[in-house]
Amino acid sequence: MTKTSHQDKTIAVIGLGYVGLPLAVEFAKSRPVIGFDINTARVDEIRSGKDITMEVPDTELAAAEHLLLSSTPEDLAAAQIFIVTVPTPVDAHKRPDLTPLLKASQTVGKVLKRGDIVIYESTVYPGATEEDCVPVLEAESGLTFNTDFFCGYSPERINPGDKDHRLTSIVKVTSGSTPESADEIDGLYASIIDAGTHKAESIRVAEAAKVIENTQRDLNIALVNELSIIFNRMDIDTQAVLQAAGTKWNFLPFKPGLVGGHCIGVDPYYLTHKAEELGYHPEVILAGRRINDGMGAYLAGQIVKEMLGANVAVNGARALVLGLAFKPNCGDLRNSGVVKLIRELQEYGIDVDVTDPLADAAQARAEYGIDLVQPDTPADYQVVILAVPHDNLMEQIAPWRASGQVFVDIRYSSSRGRDRFE
C-alpha cells in the first residue's frame, strides 16, 4: 500500500445507530459520506432530520451537508473507506453473535475494490477482524487481504446519553493491518477527533483494549453490588459506606445497580468466549457477570420484603416502575436490567406498570412485550420504584415520593436514606 492520504476518499458508514450516525455526521461536515443502514425506517427518520437515539441534535444533522443516506447496498460502491458500526450482541446462551457483523462484511465485500480500506468499530473478541471478517471480505470480493485491500479496527467509545463525553472529545484508539494502512486510518480519525488518537501496534491489541474497558467496569460494579448485599445483611447503609470510602483520593467511585446496555453486560462474554476456546476458563470475569445478572432478582426480593414490612399485600399489588432504559437520560432499551426486575416482581404476583418518557413504546413492546403507560395517580399504586432517574422523571418525582406508599429508589437518586435495597 503506497497511498496514505485519506483526504480525497469517500467514506461509507455501515450501521446508523448510536455509534454510526454520530460518526457519519461528523465526517460529513467536511467530506462525502454514505450513511448506510438496512433498516429503511431508520434511514427515513434520519432523512426527516430526527435522531430517535438523541445522540445527534437536529442542528448537527442539518449541518451534515455531505451525507448521503441509503438502504441500497449498491450505493456503497462509490466509497473507498468502509467503517462498520453494527451491533455485536450475545445469544440466549451468552455466546457472541457475529451475524450482523458477518452480514455487513458480506455487503461490503460485494463492492470492495483494490486499494479500499475496511475499518471495524463493533466490539469483538481479539482476532475477530482478521479471523472472522477478513475471510468473508475475501470470499465476496475475490480480492486478497493486505495485497488488494486493507483493514483496521478502531473501537467505538460512544456513551449513550452522555452530553459531556462526545465522539470528538474522546481519545480514539486506531489500528491497521499494515503500517501504511495504520497511518492512513489514524490520520483519518485524527481529522475529526479533537481529543487525539492512540495508534495501537496491531488490530488484535485494539480489539483487546476495547473488550477490557467494559469488562473492568463490569467487575467493579459487581464488587460494589456484592458489598451492598453484605452490608444490607449487616444493616449498614451502602451509600454511607461509599461516601466515607470515597474520601480517599484513589478510591474508585463505582455504585451498585442494575447492569445493562449494549456494552458492559455484553462485552465480557466476548472475552470469556475466546478464552474458553483457547482452553482457559475465566473465573473472576464470569463471577462478576453472575453477580450483576442476579441483581434484578435480588432487588425484587428486597422490594417484596419492604412491602411485607409495610403490611402491603404482595399478590395482586400494583407497582409502578419509573424508567425502563438501561441508563439515565437515554432511551436505549438494549439489555436493560430493569426488565429482569420487572419479570421477578411479576413472578411474585405483582401487577407492574412501566413508564419511561425517553423510551420508544413500539420497541419496548416488540423486544420485551412491555406496554409503556402514562401512570395513574400515586394513590393507585401500592409501590413505586424509581429504576432509571431520567432528569425529566426527577423533575416530577416529588408527588410519587410523598405518596405514602412504598417508595423504592434503587439508585439513591431522589435522596439519601434507606430507599435503596441491595
CSV table of C-alpha atoms in Angstrom, one decimal:
chain,number,residue,atom,x,y,z
A,1,MET,CA,0.0,0.0,0.0
A,2,THR,CA,1.7,3.2,-1.2
A,3,LYS,CA,-1.0,5.8,-0.8
A,4,THR,CA,-1.6,7.1,2.7
A,5,SER,CA,-3.8,10.1,2.1
A,6,HIS,CA,-7.4,9.8,3.0
A,7,GLN,CA,-8.5,13.3,2.1
A,8,ASP,CA,-9.9,12.5,-1.4
A,9,LYS,CA,-11.7,9.3,-0.4
A,10,THR,CA,-15.4,8.8,0.1
A,11,ILE,CA,-16.4,7.2,3.4
A,12,ALA,CA,-19.2,4.7,3.9
A,13,VAL,CA,-20.5,4.1,7.4
A,14,ILE,CA,-22.4,0.8,7.7
A,15,GLY,CA,-24.9,0.9,10.5
A,16,LEU,CA,-26.5,4.2,11.7
A,17,GLY,CA,-27.3,3.5,15.3
A,18,TYR,CA,-25.8,5.1,18.4
A,19,VAL,CA,-22.3,4.7,17.1
A,20,GLY,CA,-22.6,5.0,13.3
A,21,LEU,CA,-24.7,8.1,13.0
A,22,PRO,CA,-22.6,10.5,15.1
A,23,LEU,CA,-19.5,9.2,13.1
A,24,ALA,CA,-21.2,9.7,9.7
A,25,VAL,CA,-22.4,13.2,10.7
A,26,GLU,CA,-19.0,14.3,11.9
A,27,PHE,CA,-17.2,13.2,8.8
A,28,ALA,CA,-20.0,14.6,6.6
A,29,LYS,CA,-19.3,18.1,7.8
A,30,SER,CA,-16.4,18.3,5.5
A,31,ARG,CA,-16.4,15.3,3.1
A,32,PRO,CA,-18.6,12.9,1.2
A,33,VAL,CA,-20.1,10.2,3.4
A,34,ILE,CA,-22.5,7.4,2.6
A,35,GLY,CA,-24.6,6.5,5.6
A,36,PHE,CA,-26.0,3.0,5.1
A,37,ASP,CA,-28.5,1.0,7.2
A,38,ILE,CA,-30.6,-2.0,6.2
A,39,ASN,CA,-33.4,-0.5,8.4
A,40,THR,CA,-35.3,1.7,5.9
A,41,ALA,CA,-37.4,3.2,8.7
A,42,ARG,CA,-34.2,4.4,10.4
A,43,VAL,CA,-32.9,5.9,7.2
A,44,ASP,CA,-36.2,7.7,6.6
A,45,GLU,CA,-36.2,9.0,10.2
A,46,ILE,CA,-32.7,10.5,9.8
A,47,ARG,CA,-33.7,12.0,6.4
A,48,SER,CA,-36.6,13.8,8.2
A,49,GLY,CA,-34.0,15.5,10.4
A,50,LYS,CA,-34.6,13.5,13.6
A,51,ASP,CA,-32.5,11.0,15.5
A,52,ILE,CA,-34.6,8.9,17.9
A,53,THR,CA,-31.4,7.9,19.8
A,54,MET,CA,-30.9,11.5,20.7
A,55,GLU,CA,-27.2,11.2,20.1
A,56,VAL,CA,-27.2,13.7,17.2
A,57,PRO,CA,-29.0,17.1,17.7
A,58,ASP,CA,-31.2,18.2,14.8
A,59,THR,CA,-28.9,21.2,14.1
A,60,GLU,CA,-25.9,18.8,13.6
A,61,LEU,CA,-28.0,16.6,11.3
A,62,ALA,CA,-28.8,19.6,9.2
A,63,ALA,CA,-25.1,20.7,9.1
A,64,ALA,CA,-24.1,17.3,7.6
A,65,GLU,CA,-24.5,18.6,4.1
A,66,HIS,CA,-22.3,15.9,2.5
A,67,LEU,CA,-24.2,13.0,4.0
A,68,LEU,CA,-26.0,10.6,1.6
A,69,LEU,CA,-28.4,8.3,3.3
A,70,SER,CA,-29.2,4.9,1.8
A,71,SER,CA,-30.5,1.5,2.3
A,72,THR,CA,-29.4,0.4,-1.2
A,73,PRO,CA,-26.2,-1.7,-1.0
A,74,GLU,CA,-25.1,-0.8,-4.5
A,75,ASP,CA,-24.7,2.8,-3.3
A,76,LEU,CA,-21.7,1.7,-1.2
A,77,ALA,CA,-19.7,1.1,-4.4
A,78,ALA,CA,-18.8,4.8,-4.5
A,79,ALA,CA,-16.8,4.6,-1.3
A,80,GLN,CA,-13.1,3.7,-0.8
A,81,ILE,CA,-13.2,3.6,3.0
A,82,PHE,CA,-15.8,1.5,4.8
A,83,ILE,CA,-16.5,1.8,8.5
A,84,VAL,CA,-18.6,-1.0,10.0
A,85,THR,CA,-20.6,0.0,13.2
A,86,VAL,CA,-23.2,-2.7,13.5
A,87,PRO,CA,-24.3,-4.3,16.8
A,88,THR,CA,-22.4,-7.3,18.3
A,89,PRO,CA,-24.9,-8.9,20.7
A,90,VAL,CA,-24.8,-12.3,22.6
A,91,ASP,CA,-27.4,-15.0,22.1
A,92,ALA,CA,-29.6,-16.6,24.7
A,93,HIS,CA,-26.7,-18.8,25.9
A,94,LYS,CA,-24.4,-15.7,26.3
A,95,ARG,CA,-22.4,-16.7,23.2
A,96,PRO,CA,-21.1,-14.0,20.8
A,97,ASP,CA,-23.5,-13.5,17.9
A,98,LEU,CA,-21.5,-12.2,14.9
A,99,THR,CA,-24.4,-12.5,12.5
A,100,PRO,CA,-24.8,-8.7,12.0
A,101,LEU,CA,-21.0,-8.2,11.6
A,102,LEU,CA,-20.6,-11.0,9.1
A,103,LYS,CA,-23.6,-9.9,7.1
A,104,ALA,CA,-22.2,-6.4,7.0
A,105,SER,CA,-18.9,-7.8,5.8
A,106,GLN,CA,-20.7,-9.6,3.0
A,107,THR,CA,-22.4,-6.4,2.0
A,108,VAL,CA,-19.0,-4.5,1.9
A,109,GLY,CA,-17.3,-7.4,0.2
A,110,LYS,CA,-19.6,-7.3,-2.7
A,111,VAL,CA,-18.5,-3.7,-3.5
A,112,LEU,CA,-14.9,-3.9,-2.3
A,113,LYS,CA,-12.2,-2.7,-4.8
A,114,ARG,CA,-8.4,-2.7,-5.0
A,115,GLY,CA,-6.9,-0.2,-2.6
A,116,ASP,CA,-10.0,0.0,-0.4
A,117,ILE,CA,-9.9,0.0,3.4
A,118,VAL,CA,-12.4,-1.6,5.8
A,119,ILE,CA,-12.5,-0.4,9.4
A,120,TYR,CA,-14.4,-2.2,12.1
A,121,GLU,CA,-15.7,-0.4,15.2
A,122,SER,CA,-18.0,-3.0,16.6
A,123,THR,CA,-16.9,-4.7,19.8
A,124,VAL,CA,-15.4,-8.1,19.2
A,125,TYR,CA,-13.0,-10.6,20.8
A,126,PRO,CA,-9.3,-10.3,19.9
A,127,GLY,CA,-8.8,-11.8,16.5
A,128,ALA,CA,-12.3,-11.5,15.1
A,129,THR,CA,-11.5,-8.8,12.5
A,130,GLU,CA,-8.8,-10.9,10.8
A,131,GLU,CA,-10.1,-14.4,11.6
A,132,ASP,CA,-13.8,-13.9,11.1
A,133,CYS,CA,-14.4,-10.8,9.0
A,134,VAL,CA,-11.5,-10.8,6.6
A,135,PRO,CA,-12.3,-14.3,5.1
A,136,VAL,CA,-15.8,-13.0,4.3
A,137,LEU,CA,-14.4,-9.9,2.6
A,138,GLU,CA,-12.0,-12.1,0.5
A,139,ALA,CA,-14.7,-14.6,-0.4
A,140,GLU,CA,-17.2,-11.9,-1.5
A,141,SER,CA,-14.7,-9.7,-3.4
A,142,GLY,CA,-12.3,-12.2,-4.8
A,143,LEU,CA,-9.5,-9.9,-3.5
A,144,THR,CA,-6.5,-10.7,-1.3
A,145,PHE,CA,-6.1,-9.2,2.1
A,146,ASN,CA,-3.2,-6.9,2.6
A,147,THR,CA,-2.4,-7.0,-1.1
A,148,ASP,CA,-5.6,-5.7,-2.7
A,149,PHE,CA,-7.4,-4.3,0.3
A,150,PHE,CA,-6.6,-3.5,3.9
A,151,CYS,CA,-8.4,-3.5,7.3
A,152,GLY,CA,-8.4,-1.6,10.5
A,153,TYR,CA,-10.0,-1.7,13.9
A,154,SER,CA,-11.0,1.4,15.9
A,155,PRO,CA,-13.2,0.6,18.9
A,156,GLU,CA,-16.2,2.8,19.4
A,157,ARG,CA,-16.4,4.7,22.7
A,158,ILE,CA,-19.8,6.3,22.5
A,159,ASN,CA,-21.5,6.6,25.8
A,160,PRO,CA,-25.3,6.9,25.1
A,161,GLY,CA,-26.9,9.8,26.9
A,162,ASP,CA,-23.6,11.4,27.9
A,163,LYS,CA,-23.6,15.1,26.7
A,164,ASP,CA,-20.1,15.8,28.1
A,165,HIS,CA,-18.1,12.9,26.5
A,166,ARG,CA,-18.9,13.1,22.8
A,167,LEU,CA,-17.3,11.5,19.8
A,168,THR,CA,-14.8,14.3,19.1
A,169,SER,CA,-13.8,14.7,22.8
A,170,ILE,CA,-12.9,11.1,23.4
A,171,VAL,CA,-9.4,9.7,22.5
A,172,LYS,CA,-9.8,7.3,19.6
A,173,VAL,CA,-7.8,4.1,19.5
A,174,THR,CA,-6.8,3.2,15.9
A,175,SER,CA,-5.0,0.3,14.2
A,176,GLY,CA,-4.4,-1.1,10.7
A,177,SER,CA,-3.4,-4.3,9.1
A,178,THR,CA,-0.2,-2.9,7.7
A,179,PRO,CA,2.0,0.0,8.9
A,180,GLU,CA,0.8,2.2,5.9
A,181,SER,CA,-2.9,1.4,6.4
A,182,ALA,CA,-2.4,2.1,10.2
A,183,ASP,CA,-1.0,5.5,9.4
A,184,GLU,CA,-3.9,6.3,7.0
A,185,ILE,CA,-6.5,5.2,9.4
A,186,ASP,CA,-5.0,7.1,12.3
A,187,GLY,CA,-4.9,10.2,10.1
A,188,LEU,CA,-8.5,9.7,9.1
A,189,TYR,CA,-9.8,9.7,12.7
A,190,ALA,CA,-7.3,12.5,13.7
A,191,SER,CA,-9.1,14.7,11.2
A,192,ILE,CA,-12.2,14.8,13.4
A,193,ILE,CA,-11.2,13.7,16.9
A,194,ASP,CA,-10.2,16.8,18.9
A,195,ALA,CA,-9.0,14.7,21.8
A,196,GLY,CA,-6.5,13.0,19.6
A,197,THR,CA,-5.8,9.4,18.7
A,198,HIS,CA,-3.8,6.4,20.0
A,199,LYS,CA,-2.4,4.2,17.3
A,200,ALA,CA,-2.2,0.6,18.7
A,201,GLU,CA,0.5,-1.7,17.5
A,202,SER,CA,-1.9,-4.2,16.0
A,203,ILE,CA,-5.6,-4.8,15.3
A,204,ARG,CA,-5.7,-7.5,18.0
A,205,VAL,CA,-4.3,-5.1,20.6
A,206,ALA,CA,-7.0,-2.6,19.7
A,207,GLU,CA,-9.7,-5.3,19.9
A,208,ALA,CA,-8.4,-6.4,23.3
A,209,ALA,CA,-8.3,-2.8,24.6
A,210,LYS,CA,-11.9,-2.3,23.8
A,211,VAL,CA,-13.2,-5.5,25.3
A,212,ILE,CA,-11.4,-5.0,28.6
A,213,GLU,CA,-12.6,-1.4,29.0
A,214,ASN,CA,-16.1,-2.6,29.8
A,215,THR,CA,-15.0,-5.9,31.4
A,216,GLN,CA,-13.2,-3.7,34.0
A,217,ARG,CA,-16.3,-1.6,34.7
A,218,ASP,CA,-18.4,-4.7,34.9
A,219,LEU,CA,-16.2,-6.2,37.6
A,220,ASN,CA,-16.0,-3.0,39.6
A,221,ILE,CA,-19.8,-2.8,39.6
A,222,ALA,CA,-20.0,-6.4,40.6
A,223,LEU,CA,-17.7,-5.8,43.5
A,224,VAL,CA,-19.9,-3.0,44.9
A,225,ASN,CA,-23.0,-5.0,44.2
A,226,GLU,CA,-21.7,-7.8,46.3
A,227,LEU,CA,-20.6,-5.4,49.0
A,228,SER,CA,-24.0,-3.9,49.1
A,229,ILE,CA,-25.6,-7.3,49.6
A,230,ILE,CA,-23.2,-8.0,52.5
A,231,PHE,CA,-23.8,-4.5,54.1
A,232,ASN,CA,-27.5,-5.0,53.8
A,233,ARG,CA,-27.2,-8.1,56.0
A,234,MET,CA,-25.2,-6.1,58.4
A,235,ASP,CA,-27.9,-3.3,58.4
A,236,ILE,CA,-25.3,-0.8,57.1
A,237,ASP,CA,-26.2,1.9,54.6
A,238,THR,CA,-24.2,1.1,51.5
A,239,GLN,CA,-24.3,4.6,50.2
A,240,ALA,CA,-22.9,6.0,53.5
A,241,VAL,CA,-20.1,3.5,53.3
A,242,LEU,CA,-19.2,4.5,49.7
A,243,GLN,CA,-19.3,8.2,50.7
A,244,ALA,CA,-16.9,7.6,53.5
A,245,ALA,CA,-14.6,5.4,51.5
A,246,GLY,CA,-14.7,7.9,48.6
A,247,THR,CA,-12.9,10.5,50.7
A,248,LYS,CA,-9.6,8.6,49.8
A,249,TRP,CA,-8.0,10.0,46.7
A,250,ASN,CA,-7.6,6.7,44.9
A,251,PHE,CA,-11.0,5.1,45.8
A,252,LEU,CA,-12.9,4.4,42.6
A,253,PRO,CA,-16.4,5.8,42.7
A,254,PHE,CA,-18.5,2.9,41.4
A,255,LYS,CA,-22.0,2.4,42.6
A,256,PRO,CA,-24.2,-0.7,43.0
A,257,GLY,CA,-27.0,-1.2,40.5
A,258,LEU,CA,-28.6,-3.0,37.6
A,259,VAL,CA,-26.1,-3.5,34.7
A,260,GLY,CA,-27.4,-3.5,31.2
A,261,GLY,CA,-26.9,-1.9,27.8
A,262,HIS,CA,-25.0,-2.9,24.7
A,263,CYS,CA,-21.5,-2.8,26.3
A,264,ILE,CA,-21.0,-3.6,30.0
A,265,GLY,CA,-23.4,-6.5,30.1
A,266,VAL,CA,-22.3,-8.0,26.8
A,267,ASP,CA,-18.6,-7.3,26.1
A,268,PRO,CA,-17.2,-9.6,28.9
A,269,TYR,CA,-18.8,-12.6,27.2
A,270,TYR,CA,-16.8,-11.9,24.1
A,271,LEU,CA,-13.6,-12.1,26.0
A,272,THR,CA,-14.6,-15.2,28.0
A,273,HIS,CA,-15.8,-16.9,24.9
A,274,LYS,CA,-12.4,-16.5,23.3
A,275,ALA,CA,-10.6,-17.5,26.4
A,276,GLU,CA,-12.6,-20.8,26.7
A,277,GLU,CA,-11.9,-21.5,23.0
A,278,LEU,CA,-8.2,-21.4,24.0
A,279,GLY,CA,-8.8,-23.8,26.9
A,280,TYR,CA,-8.9,-21.3,29.8
A,281,HIS,CA,-12.0,-20.9,32.0
A,282,PRO,CA,-12.1,-17.3,33.3
A,283,GLU,CA,-13.1,-17.3,37.0
A,284,VAL,CA,-13.2,-13.6,38.0
A,285,ILE,CA,-14.9,-12.2,34.9
A,286,LEU,CA,-17.7,-14.8,34.9
A,287,ALA,CA,-18.2,-14.5,38.7
A,288,GLY,CA,-18.8,-10.7,38.2
A,289,ARG,CA,-21.2,-11.4,35.4
A,290,ARG,CA,-23.2,-13.8,37.7
A,291,ILE,CA,-23.4,-11.2,40.4
A,292,ASN,CA,-24.6,-8.5,38.1
A,293,ASP,CA,-27.0,-10.7,36.2
A,294,GLY,CA,-28.6,-11.7,39.5
A,295,MET,CA,-29.2,-8.2,40.8
A,296,GLY,CA,-32.7,-7.9,39.3
A,297,ALA,CA,-33.9,-11.0,41.2
A,298,TYR,CA,-32.2,-9.8,44.4
A,299,LEU,CA,-33.7,-6.3,44.3
A,300,ALA,CA,-37.1,-7.8,43.6
A,301,GLY,CA,-36.8,-9.9,46.7
A,302,GLN,CA,-35.8,-6.9,48.8
A,303,ILE,CA,-38.7,-4.8,47.5
A,304,VAL,CA,-41.1,-7.6,48.4
A,305,LYS,CA,-39.7,-7.7,51.9
A,306,GLU,CA,-40.2,-3.9,52.2
A,307,MET,CA,-43.8,-4.3,51.1
A,308,LEU,CA,-44.4,-7.0,53.7
A,309,GLY,CA,-42.8,-4.8,56.3
A,310,ALA,CA,-45.3,-2.1,55.4
A,311,ASN,CA,-48.2,-4.5,55.6
A,312,VAL,CA,-48.8,-4.3,51.8
A,313,ALA,CA,-50.2,-7.5,50.4
A,314,VAL,CA,-47.9,-8.6,47.6
A,315,ASN,CA,-50.0,-10.8,45.4
A,316,GLY,CA,-52.2,-8.6,43.4
A,317,ALA,CA,-50.5,-5.3,44.4
A,318,ARG,CA,-50.0,-2.6,41.8
A,319,ALA,CA,-46.5,-1.3,41.2
A,320,LEU,CA,-45.2,1.5,39.1
A,321,VAL,CA,-41.7,1.3,37.7
A,322,LEU,CA,-40.2,4.7,36.7
A,323,GLY,CA,-37.8,4.1,33.8
A,324,LEU,CA,-37.1,1.2,31.5
A,325,ALA,CA,-33.9,2.3,29.6
A,326,PHE,CA,-30.6,0.8,30.7
A,327,LYS,CA,-29.2,4.1,32.0
A,328,PRO,CA,-30.4,7.6,32.8
A,329,ASN,CA,-31.1,10.3,30.2
A,330,CYS,CA,-31.0,7.7,27.4
A,331,GLY,CA,-33.8,5.9,25.6
A,332,ASP,CA,-31.7,2.8,24.8
A,333,LEU,CA,-33.6,-0.3,25.8
A,334,ARG,CA,-30.9,-2.9,24.8
A,335,ASN,CA,-30.3,-5.5,27.6
A,336,SER,CA,-31.9,-3.3,30.2
A,337,GLY,CA,-31.5,-4.7,33.6
A,338,VAL,CA,-34.9,-3.2,34.6
A,339,VAL,CA,-36.6,-5.9,32.6
A,340,LYS,CA,-35.3,-8.6,34.9
A,341,LEU,CA,-36.5,-6.7,37.9
A,342,ILE,CA,-40.0,-6.4,36.3
A,343,ARG,CA,-40.1,-10.1,35.5
A,344,GLU,CA,-39.2,-11.0,39.0
A,345,LEU,CA,-41.9,-8.7,40.5
A,346,GLN,CA,-44.4,-10.3,38.2
A,347,GLU,CA,-43.4,-13.7,39.4
A,348,TYR,CA,-44.5,-12.6,42.9
A,349,GLY,CA,-48.0,-11.8,41.5
A,350,ILE,CA,-47.4,-8.1,41.4
A,351,ASP,CA,-49.2,-6.1,38.6
A,352,VAL,CA,-46.5,-3.9,37.2
A,353,ASP,CA,-47.0,-0.7,35.1
A,354,VAL,CA,-43.9,0.8,33.5
A,355,THR,CA,-43.4,4.4,32.3
A,356,ASP,CA,-40.4,5.9,30.5
A,357,PRO,CA,-40.6,9.3,28.7
A,358,LEU,CA,-37.5,8.7,26.7
A,359,ALA,CA,-38.0,5.1,25.5
A,360,ASP,CA,-39.7,4.1,22.3
A,361,ALA,CA,-43.0,2.4,23.1
A,362,ALA,CA,-43.0,0.3,20.0
A,363,GLN,CA,-39.5,-1.0,20.8
A,364,ALA,CA,-40.5,-1.8,24.4
A,365,ARG,CA,-43.5,-3.8,23.1
A,366,ALA,CA,-41.5,-5.6,20.4
A,367,GLU,CA,-38.5,-6.5,22.4
A,368,TYR,CA,-39.9,-7.2,25.8
A,369,GLY,CA,-43.7,-7.3,25.5
A,370,ILE,CA,-44.0,-4.3,27.8
A,371,ASP,CA,-46.6,-1.7,27.2
A,372,LEU,CA,-45.4,1.7,28.4
A,373,VAL,CA,-48.1,3.7,30.2
A,374,GLN,CA,-48.9,7.2,31.3
A,375,PRO,CA,-49.1,6.4,35.0
A,376,ASP,CA,-52.2,6.9,37.1
A,377,THR,CA,-52.2,8.9,40.3
A,378,PRO,CA,-49.9,7.8,43.2
A,379,ALA,CA,-52.9,6.5,45.2
A,380,ASP,CA,-53.5,3.8,42.5
A,381,TYR,CA,-50.2,2.1,43.3
A,382,GLN,CA,-49.0,0.3,46.4
A,383,VAL,CA,-45.4,0.5,45.5
A,384,VAL,CA,-43.4,3.0,43.3
A,385,ILE,CA,-39.9,2.0,42.1
A,386,LEU,CA,-37.5,4.6,40.7
A,387,ALA,CA,-35.4,2.5,38.4
A,388,VAL,CA,-33.9,5.0,36.0
A,389,PRO,CA,-33.6,8.6,37.1
A,390,HIS,CA,-34.0,10.5,33.9
A,391,ASP,CA,-33.8,14.2,34.5
A,392,ASN,CA,-37.4,14.7,33.3
A,393,LEU,CA,-38.6,12.0,35.7
A,394,MET,CA,-36.7,13.5,38.6
A,395,GLU,CA,-38.5,16.8,38.0
A,396,GLN,CA,-41.8,15.1,38.7
A,397,ILE,CA,-40.7,12.7,41.5
A,398,ALA,CA,-41.9,14.7,44.5
A,399,PRO,CA,-45.6,13.5,44.4
A,400,TRP,CA,-44.5,9.9,44.0
A,401,ARG,CA,-42.1,10.1,46.8
A,402,ALA,CA,-44.6,11.8,49.1
A,403,SER,CA,-47.5,9.5,48.2
A,404,GLY,CA,-47.4,7.5,51.4
A,405,GLN,CA,-47.0,4.3,49.5
A,406,VAL,CA,-43.8,2.1,49.5
A,407,PHE,CA,-41.3,4.1,47.5
A,408,VAL,CA,-38.1,2.4,46.4
A,409,ASP,CA,-35.2,4.2,44.9
A,410,ILE,CA,-32.8,1.6,43.6
A,411,ARG,CA,-30.1,4.2,42.6
A,412,TYR,CA,-30.2,6.6,45.6
A,413,SER,CA,-31.2,9.3,43.1
A,414,SER,CA,-34.0,11.0,44.9
A,415,SER,CA,-32.4,11.4,48.3
A,416,ARG,CA,-30.0,9.9,50.8
A,417,GLY,CA,-31.5,7.3,53.1
A,418,ARG,CA,-32.7,3.7,53.2
A,419,ASP,CA,-34.6,3.9,49.9
A,420,ARG,CA,-32.2,1.5,48.2
A,421,PHE,CA,-32.4,-2.2,48.7
A,422,GLU,CA,-29.3,-4.2,47.6
